[in-house]
Short mmCIF file of C-alpha atoms in Angstrom, two decimals:
data_model
loop_
_atom_site.label_atom_id
_atom_site.label_comp_id
_atom_site.label_asym_id
_atom_site.label_seq_id
_atom_site.Cartn_x
_atom_site.Cartn_y
_atom_site.Cartn_z
CA UNK K 1 0.24 -0.10 0.20
CA UNK K 2 1.32 3.36 -0.79
CA UNK K 3 2.18 6.01 1.74
CA UNK K 4 0.17 9.01 2.18
CA UNK K 5 2.96 11.03 2.02
CA UNK K 6 5.37 9.95 -1.62
CA UNK K 7 6.67 10.87 -4.63
CA UNK K 8 5.11 11.65 -7.85
CA UNK K 9 6.06 11.35 -10.84
CA UNK K 10 5.37 13.87 -13.88
CA UNK K 11 6.92 11.78 -17.12
CA UNK K 12 10.49 11.71 -16.39
CA UNK K 13 10.23 14.67 -13.73
CA UNK K 14 10.47 13.12 -10.33
CA UNK K 15 9.27 15.01 -7.16
CA UNK K 16 10.12 14.58 -3.58
CA UNK K 17 6.29 14.28 -2.54
CA UNK K 18 2.80 15.03 -3.16
CA UNK K 19 1.52 18.22 -2.16
CA UNK K 20 1.48 20.91 -4.94
CA UNK K 21 0.45 24.51 -4.77
CA UNK K 22 -2.39 25.45 -7.26
CA UNK K 23 -2.34 27.94 -9.95
CA UNK K 24 -4.36 30.72 -8.08
CA UNK K 25 -5.10 34.13 -10.21
CA UNK K 26 -4.19 37.19 -8.49
CA UNK K 27 -2.30 34.73 -5.74
CA UNK K 28 0.33 32.51 -6.99
CA UNK K 29 3.18 34.75 -7.64
CA UNK K 30 6.93 33.95 -7.63
CA UNK K 31 7.32 35.79 -4.19
CA UNK K 32 4.02 33.48 -2.61
CA UNK K 33 5.48 30.45 -4.50
CA UNK K 34 8.63 30.72 -2.54
CA UNK K 35 7.40 30.84 0.81
CA UNK K 36 5.19 28.20 -0.07
CA UNK K 37 7.93 25.97 -0.98
CA UNK K 38 10.21 27.12 2.28
CA UNK K 39 7.31 25.49 4.35
CA UNK K 40 6.83 22.00 2.22
CA UNK K 41 5.23 22.51 -0.93
CA UNK K 42 6.54 19.71 -3.80
CA UNK K 43 5.52 21.62 -6.73
CA UNK K 44 3.90 25.16 -7.78
CA UNK K 45 2.25 26.42 -10.68
CA UNK K 46 2.23 29.83 -11.32
CA UNK K 47 -1.33 31.71 -11.86
CA UNK K 48 -2.55 31.73 -15.58
CA UNK K 49 -0.76 32.92 -18.64
CA UNK K 50 -2.64 34.34 -21.40
CA UNK K 51 -1.15 32.68 -24.77
CA UNK K 52 -2.43 35.02 -26.67
CA UNK K 53 -0.39 37.76 -25.06
CA UNK K 54 2.97 36.50 -25.27
CA UNK K 55 2.26 35.49 -28.86
CA UNK K 56 1.81 38.94 -29.23
CA UNK K 57 4.69 40.03 -27.32
CA UNK K 58 2.71 41.74 -24.46
CA UNK K 59 5.58 40.59 -22.17
CA UNK K 60 4.14 42.54 -19.34
CA UNK K 61 3.00 38.80 -18.63
CA UNK K 62 6.64 37.94 -18.31
CA UNK K 63 6.54 38.83 -14.65
CA UNK K 64 3.44 35.86 -14.12
CA UNK K 65 5.60 33.20 -15.45
CA UNK K 66 9.04 34.54 -13.27
CA UNK K 67 11.02 31.62 -11.44
CA UNK K 68 10.82 32.09 -7.74
CA UNK K 69 14.27 32.31 -5.77
CA UNK K 70 14.02 28.90 -4.86
CA UNK K 71 12.15 27.37 -7.09
CA UNK K 72 13.96 24.36 -8.37
CA UNK K 73 11.07 22.83 -10.38
CA UNK K 74 7.47 24.60 -11.24
CA UNK K 75 4.63 24.91 -13.96
CA UNK K 76 4.08 27.62 -16.31
CA UNK K 77 0.09 27.32 -16.36
CA UNK K 78 -1.20 28.39 -20.04
CA UNK K 79 -4.63 29.65 -21.18
CA UNK K 80 -5.87 29.76 -25.09
CA UNK K 81 -8.41 28.61 -27.42
CA UNK K 82 -6.41 28.21 -30.75
CA UNK K 83 -4.20 25.39 -31.00
CA UNK K 84 -1.37 27.49 -32.79
CA UNK K 85 -1.20 30.04 -30.46
CA UNK K 86 -1.13 27.74 -27.10
CA UNK K 87 1.64 25.66 -29.37
CA UNK K 88 4.27 28.92 -30.04
CA UNK K 89 3.18 30.55 -25.88
CA UNK K 90 4.15 27.39 -25.02
CA UNK K 91 7.76 27.58 -26.87
CA UNK K 92 7.91 31.01 -25.83
CA UNK K 93 7.30 30.30 -22.25
CA UNK K 94 10.35 27.09 -22.90
CA UNK K 95 12.55 29.65 -24.19
CA UNK K 96 12.07 32.39 -21.36
CA UNK K 97 11.68 30.28 -18.16
CA UNK K 98 13.37 26.94 -18.43
CA UNK K 99 9.97 25.62 -16.73
CA UNK K 100 9.89 22.08 -16.31
CA UNK K 101 6.48 21.57 -16.70
CA UNK K 102 3.44 23.23 -18.93
CA UNK K 103 -0.29 23.23 -17.74
CA UNK K 104 -3.00 23.82 -19.91
CA UNK K 105 -6.37 25.37 -18.18
CA UNK K 106 -9.17 23.42 -19.23
CA UNK K 107 -10.88 24.61 -16.13
CA UNK K 108 -11.32 28.35 -15.48
CA UNK K 109 -15.02 29.07 -15.28
CA UNK K 110 -14.51 33.24 -15.65
CA UNK K 111 -16.49 34.51 -18.57
CA UNK K 112 -13.68 36.35 -20.20
CA UNK K 113 -11.57 33.41 -20.34
CA UNK K 114 -14.88 31.04 -21.54
CA UNK K 115 -15.54 33.85 -24.37
CA UNK K 116 -11.78 33.52 -25.65
CA UNK K 117 -12.48 29.76 -26.02
CA UNK K 118 -10.95 28.73 -23.54
CA UNK K 119 -10.75 27.35 -19.68
CA UNK K 120 -13.94 25.26 -19.23
CA UNK K 121 -14.72 25.33 -22.75
CA UNK K 122 -12.25 22.93 -23.24
CA UNK K 123 -13.49 20.38 -20.66
CA UNK K 124 -16.75 20.71 -22.30
CA UNK K 125 -15.39 20.26 -25.32
CA UNK K 126 -12.76 17.03 -25.85
CA UNK K 127 -12.01 17.34 -29.27
CA UNK K 128 -10.89 21.07 -28.88
CA UNK K 129 -9.19 19.89 -25.92
CA UNK K 130 -7.53 17.33 -27.72
CA UNK K 131 -6.35 19.47 -31.30
CA UNK K 132 -4.72 22.10 -28.03
CA UNK K 133 -2.87 19.50 -25.72
CA UNK K 134 -1.64 17.56 -28.94
CA UNK K 135 0.31 21.03 -30.53
CA UNK K 136 1.56 21.81 -27.04
CA UNK K 137 2.75 18.46 -26.29
CA UNK K 138 4.44 18.46 -30.47
CA UNK K 139 5.97 22.60 -29.22
CA UNK K 140 7.76 21.37 -26.36
CA UNK K 141 10.00 19.02 -24.81
CA UNK K 142 8.63 18.80 -21.35
CA UNK K 143 5.67 17.23 -19.62
CA UNK K 144 2.37 18.65 -20.34
CA UNK K 145 -0.53 18.51 -18.00
CA UNK K 146 -4.48 19.70 -17.87
CA UNK K 147 -6.27 20.73 -15.10
CA UNK K 148 -9.90 20.46 -15.90
CA UNK K 149 -13.53 20.48 -14.33
CA UNK K 150 -15.78 17.60 -13.77
CA UNK K 151 -17.62 19.52 -16.72
CA UNK K 152 -19.91 22.34 -18.01
CA UNK K 153 -23.14 21.94 -15.44
CA UNK K 154 -24.93 19.27 -13.66
CA UNK K 155 -26.42 17.92 -16.97
CA UNK K 156 -23.09 18.05 -18.96
CA UNK K 157 -20.75 16.09 -16.98
CA UNK K 158 -17.76 15.71 -19.55
CA UNK K 159 -14.41 15.24 -17.21
CA UNK K 160 -14.52 11.30 -18.46
CA UNK K 161 -14.45 12.42 -22.64
CA UNK K 162 -12.16 15.64 -21.40
CA UNK K 163 -9.64 12.98 -20.10
CA UNK K 164 -9.05 10.58 -22.41
CA UNK K 165 -8.33 13.38 -25.24
CA UNK K 166 -6.10 14.70 -22.58
CA UNK K 167 -4.56 11.04 -22.44
CA UNK K 168 -4.76 10.79 -26.36
CA UNK K 169 -2.78 14.03 -26.57
CA UNK K 170 -0.01 12.94 -25.02
CA UNK K 171 -0.07 15.15 -21.18
CA UNK K 172 1.72 13.14 -18.51
CA UNK K 173 -0.77 14.02 -15.60
CA UNK K 174 -4.39 15.53 -15.06
CA UNK K 175 -5.86 17.66 -12.60
CA UNK K 176 -9.15 17.73 -11.80
CA UNK K 177 -11.31 20.44 -9.56
CA UNK K 178 -14.95 18.59 -9.33
CA UNK K 179 -17.03 21.41 -9.66
CA UNK K 180 -18.64 22.19 -12.72
CA UNK K 181 -18.21 25.24 -14.77
CA UNK K 182 -21.93 26.58 -13.37
CA UNK K 183 -20.77 26.27 -10.43
CA UNK K 184 -17.83 28.49 -10.80
CA UNK K 185 -16.15 28.39 -6.62
CA UNK K 186 -19.60 27.52 -4.79
CA UNK K 187 -21.26 24.38 -3.34
CA UNK K 188 -18.83 21.64 -2.63
CA UNK K 189 -16.54 19.70 -4.82
CA UNK K 190 -17.74 16.13 -6.02
CA UNK K 191 -14.60 14.08 -4.71
CA UNK K 192 -16.43 11.03 -6.04
CA UNK K 193 -15.74 12.32 -9.54
CA UNK K 194 -11.92 12.62 -8.52
CA UNK K 195 -12.29 8.87 -7.10
CA UNK K 196 -13.91 7.53 -10.75
CA UNK K 197 -11.28 9.70 -12.58
CA UNK K 198 -8.53 7.27 -10.61
CA UNK K 199 -9.93 4.55 -11.77
CA UNK K 200 -10.46 5.55 -15.10
CA UNK K 201 -6.63 6.51 -15.60
CA UNK K 202 -5.99 3.21 -14.35
CA UNK K 203 -2.03 4.24 -13.89
CA UNK K 204 -1.82 5.41 -17.32
CA UNK K 205 -1.14 9.26 -15.87
CA UNK K 206 -1.33 10.55 -12.70
CA UNK K 207 -4.09 11.86 -11.36
CA UNK K 208 -3.94 15.23 -9.53
CA UNK K 209 -7.04 16.83 -6.66
CA UNK K 210 -7.91 19.84 -5.76
CA UNK K 211 -11.65 21.59 -4.51
CA UNK K 212 -12.29 21.59 -0.84
CA UNK K 213 -8.70 21.43 0.46
CA UNK K 214 -8.46 24.25 3.54
CA UNK K 215 -6.65 21.98 6.13
CA UNK K 216 -4.27 19.40 6.27
CA UNK K 217 -6.44 16.82 7.23
CA UNK K 218 -8.47 17.81 4.47
CA UNK K 219 -5.37 16.62 2.30
CA UNK K 220 -5.57 13.26 4.32
CA UNK K 221 -9.25 12.58 3.41
CA UNK K 222 -9.11 13.49 -0.09
CA UNK K 223 -6.00 10.99 -0.64
CA UNK K 224 -7.77 8.15 1.77
CA UNK K 225 -11.08 8.50 -0.48
CA UNK K 226 -9.80 8.84 -3.73
CA UNK K 227 -6.95 7.18 -4.61
CA UNK K 228 -5.71 10.68 -6.07
CA UNK K 229 -1.68 10.24 -6.58
CA UNK K 230 -1.15 14.30 -5.46
CA UNK K 231 -2.99 16.45 -4.18
CA UNK K 232 -2.91 20.98 -4.83
CA UNK K 233 -4.15 23.56 -2.32
CA UNK K 234 -5.31 26.50 -3.63
CA UNK K 235 -7.61 29.02 -1.52
CA UNK K 236 -6.24 27.24 1.58
CA UNK K 237 -2.92 28.31 1.08
CA UNK K 238 -3.86 32.19 0.59
CA UNK K 239 -2.02 33.69 3.68
CA UNK K 240 -1.75 29.91 4.80
CA UNK K 241 1.40 28.31 3.46
CA UNK K 242 2.32 26.70 6.52
CA UNK K 243 -0.47 24.08 5.23
CA UNK K 244 2.01 22.60 3.28
CA UNK K 245 4.15 21.87 6.23
CA UNK K 246 1.49 20.56 8.68
CA UNK K 247 0.08 18.31 6.01
CA UNK K 248 3.43 17.11 5.33
CA UNK K 249 4.13 16.10 9.18
CA UNK K 250 0.14 15.11 9.65
CA UNK K 251 0.79 12.51 6.65
CA UNK K 252 4.16 11.43 7.67
CA UNK K 253 3.37 11.16 11.13
CA UNK K 254 -0.07 11.44 12.27
CA UNK K 255 -0.19 15.24 13.86
CA UNK K 256 1.42 18.82 13.65
CA UNK K 257 1.65 21.72 15.64
CA UNK K 258 0.24 25.50 15.42
CA UNK K 259 2.56 27.97 14.06
CA UNK K 260 3.08 31.02 16.43
CA UNK K 261 1.18 34.15 15.60
CA UNK K 262 4.78 35.70 15.42
CA UNK K 263 6.09 33.28 12.82
CA UNK K 264 2.96 33.96 10.75
CA UNK K 265 3.47 37.53 10.18
CA UNK K 266 7.60 36.87 10.06
CA UNK K 267 6.50 35.05 6.84
CA UNK K 268 4.22 37.73 5.76
CA UNK K 269 7.48 40.05 5.39
CA UNK K 270 9.36 37.81 4.37
CA UNK K 271 6.75 37.33 1.05
CA UNK K 272 6.36 41.44 1.37
CA UNK K 273 10.38 41.82 0.71
CA UNK K 274 10.52 39.89 -2.43
CA UNK K 275 7.40 41.37 -3.94
CA UNK K 276 9.00 44.56 -3.53
CA UNK K 277 12.14 43.34 -5.09
CA UNK K 278 10.49 41.76 -8.28
CA UNK K 279 8.10 44.31 -8.63
CA UNK K 280 7.69 47.60 -6.73
CA UNK K 281 7.28 48.93 -3.20
CA UNK K 282 3.77 50.49 -4.26
CA UNK K 283 2.19 47.52 -5.87
CA UNK K 284 3.45 45.23 -2.89
CA UNK K 285 1.71 47.06 -0.68
CA UNK K 286 -1.10 46.99 -1.95
CA UNK K 287 -1.07 43.51 -3.05
CA UNK K 288 -0.18 42.81 0.71
CA UNK K 289 -3.37 43.85 2.17
CA UNK K 290 -5.16 41.05 1.50
CA UNK K 291 -2.70 38.74 2.06
CA UNK K 292 -1.66 40.19 5.14
CA UNK K 293 -5.19 40.16 5.78
CA UNK K 294 -5.56 35.95 5.80
CA UNK K 295 -1.71 36.08 7.37
CA UNK K 296 -3.31 37.85 10.43
CA UNK K 297 -6.72 35.76 10.58
CA UNK K 298 -6.78 33.89 14.26
CA UNK K 299 -4.40 35.74 15.46
CA UNK K 300 -5.24 38.09 19.09
CA UNK K 301 -6.85 41.32 17.80
CA UNK K 302 -6.90 40.12 14.32
CA UNK K 303 -9.70 42.42 13.55
CA UNK K 304 -8.04 45.29 15.00
CA UNK K 305 -5.14 44.65 12.58
CA UNK K 306 -6.69 44.02 9.47
CA UNK K 307 -8.90 47.24 9.96
CA UNK K 308 -5.31 48.90 9.45
CA UNK K 309 -3.95 46.95 6.86
CA UNK K 310 -6.50 47.78 4.71
CA UNK K 311 -5.09 51.61 4.21
CA UNK K 312 -1.16 50.44 4.69
CA UNK K 313 0.48 51.44 1.38
CA UNK K 314 4.24 51.47 2.46
CA UNK K 315 6.51 48.76 3.95
CA UNK K 316 6.80 51.32 7.43
CA UNK K 317 3.06 51.05 7.42
CA UNK K 318 3.00 47.15 7.36
CA UNK K 319 6.07 47.41 10.57
CA UNK K 320 3.92 50.01 12.09
CA UNK K 321 0.94 47.88 12.10
CA UNK K 322 3.24 44.43 13.17
CA UNK K 323 5.57 46.29 15.71
CA UNK K 324 4.20 43.96 18.56
CA UNK K 325 4.72 40.88 16.16
CA UNK K 326 8.54 41.83 14.55
#
């Protein structure tokens, strides 16, 4: 019987463990990924990058796919609705980043992504998913993976057809978020579908699970209940990169210790400093408002701190707010 915490292979890439950071729009930048890695994340994904923007040489997107300072291996996630554009974008990503995996977003439910023929449309239209995935696989020399949803709505459940199309195209792993496009991020993800996908894949490629992972115990339950080869934290890691450390401890030893408030805030400042160096102080401080609000959850007088955090505009502002913690 496989251990709860174990290595994972994506094609010829071997990872030390099975706890991943998901691609989260507006969150999974290199600064955040770096603190997740320091706290035990075994593999990380960038937030989704527009293939169209890359091919049109709008390299403002380059900041999205920059490798973190401590990132030995990582995946860049692309979205797009045209196979030739996706293939060219994948080549650009490899050339500019040297990333170890290219991931194709086939699950985003956001209307503007769907209107471009990308995201959840590809789970709904397996033939299109096949063409795009096949083109990307042929374009690059690294493993290609896909992330899908369970389907479009409860009447249109297409995960099985999407998974078969991806396998036929030569992808090396499938991540499933078992909500429909219609659900968005509401309601509950259906882990039974994830379990069915694991059975359907039958060891041909690994299956990674995403959806409703908010604490270490959720990761343990997902692995035990579905047989997923790895689990991918998304919202559960926001303001809590320690969830990886805690989950590693739980899966290996059966328990974990709470993270002290001072360490939570210290990690927040490390993220802030890295974000400043990668962008600028103004951008970083505005971006860190939501992140420090998340770091402060569960801390004594957290509500009072958050009332100040939403007005912070400089590094000094944050140092003044958290003077008692640093």
